[in-house]
Amino acid sequence: MNKFKEQLINKYLVPQNKKWLRVMDSISVVFCFICTIVALYYLYFVIEPTKKLSFSLTIVSWVYVVTLVPIFFVLYKESSLKKYERLAIVFFVLFSGSSLLFSIMQLHIQT
């Protein structure tokens, strides 16, 4: 049992020191940034701007774009974040980005 506990601590409860893994984490934020830019393009140029829902999605998209920049720097720079904390941030960013795109596409399909 102690061996399992030590392996768990060594695997997830230490800071992420490998640069290539930090780069992979930050690439996920770049991917979500691009997805948000695509969502904003759809909101401004494809979907009719008179819809009430599109205004709220526009606000959410802009807030998401603004918050992705600091998250990128947090994930890219060496910090005291544990591996599981970094993984949670990456999953949150990816799932919220895909949720935003699904909302945009659902609005696009309704028009």
C-alpha atoms as one frame of an Amber mdcrd trajectory, in Angstrom:
protein
   0.000   0.000   0.000   2.863   2.380   0.777   4.432   1.664  -2.611   1.175
   2.625  -4.333   0.990   5.795  -2.258   4.572   6.730  -3.154   3.922   6.109
  -6.849   0.800   8.286  -6.705   2.688  11.087  -4.960   5.583  10.888  -7.417
   3.271  10.861 -10.391   0.681  13.538  -9.592   1.610  15.537  -6.503   4.864
  17.072  -7.721   5.261  20.242  -9.798   5.523  19.892 -13.565   9.181  20.504
 -14.393   9.339  19.100 -17.922   9.133  21.885 -20.466   7.636  19.812 -23.287
   4.689  18.826 -21.087   4.122  22.469 -20.147   4.178  23.342 -23.850   1.567
  20.659 -24.546  -0.648  22.098 -21.799  -0.325  25.585 -23.218  -1.077  24.341
 -26.753  -4.497  23.268 -25.499  -5.132  26.879 -24.488  -4.009  28.076 -27.932
  -6.428  25.589 -29.521  -9.288  26.933 -27.401  -8.266  30.509 -28.255  -8.547
  29.674 -31.962 -11.914  28.005 -31.353 -13.157  31.125 -29.605 -12.003  33.312
 -32.489 -13.951  31.022 -34.853 -16.981  31.335 -32.562 -16.713  35.132 -32.600
 -16.437  35.065 -36.390 -19.658  33.082 -36.569 -21.369  35.440 -34.175 -20.342
  38.582 -36.037 -20.462  37.509 -39.673 -22.621  34.398 -40.060 -25.382  34.489
 -37.455 -27.862  37.317 -37.478 -26.812  39.924 -34.896 -30.421  40.751 -33.920
 -30.865  37.622 -31.827 -30.816  38.072 -28.081 -28.929  34.820 -27.498 -26.112
  35.802 -29.821 -25.421  38.934 -27.719 -24.974  36.865 -24.565 -22.765  34.405
 -26.425 -20.701  37.314 -27.723 -20.105  38.558 -24.186 -19.189  35.053 -23.002
 -16.826  34.609 -25.954 -15.017  37.892 -25.308 -14.644  37.106 -21.602 -13.324
  33.685 -22.543 -10.761  35.219 -24.927  -9.568  37.634 -22.246  -9.205  34.928
 -19.598  -7.352  32.516 -21.894  -4.296  34.761 -22.107  -3.393  34.576 -18.385
  -4.227  30.869 -18.303  -1.759  30.346 -21.162   1.031  32.029 -19.203   0.175
  30.106 -16.020   0.396  26.793 -17.861   3.493  27.676 -19.890   5.705  29.099
 -17.165   7.317  26.951 -14.548   5.246  27.228 -11.396   4.465  25.371  -8.219
   1.242  23.935  -9.659   1.013  20.216  -9.137   0.508  17.894 -12.101  -3.094
  17.134 -11.206  -3.867  20.868 -10.850  -2.449  21.560 -14.303  -4.435  18.651
 -15.708  -7.631  20.000 -14.137  -7.022  23.442 -15.658  -6.380  21.924 -19.098
  -9.550  19.817 -18.961 -11.581  22.810 -17.796 -10.284  24.944 -20.666 -10.891
  22.236 -23.264 -14.376  21.356 -22.051 -15.479  24.979 -21.744 -14.101  25.746
 -25.225 -15.936  22.825 -26.778 -19.103  23.780 -24.902 -18.861  27.296 -26.296
 -18.454  25.985 -29.836 -21.400  23.616 -29.436 -23.537  26.525 -28.249 -22.523
  28.586 -31.259 -23.214  25.737 -33.658 -26.588  25.082 -32.051 -27.511  28.731
 -32.543 -26.285  28.519 -36.137 -28.405  25.432 -36.806 -31.506  27.164 -35.395
 -31.192  30.013 -37.896
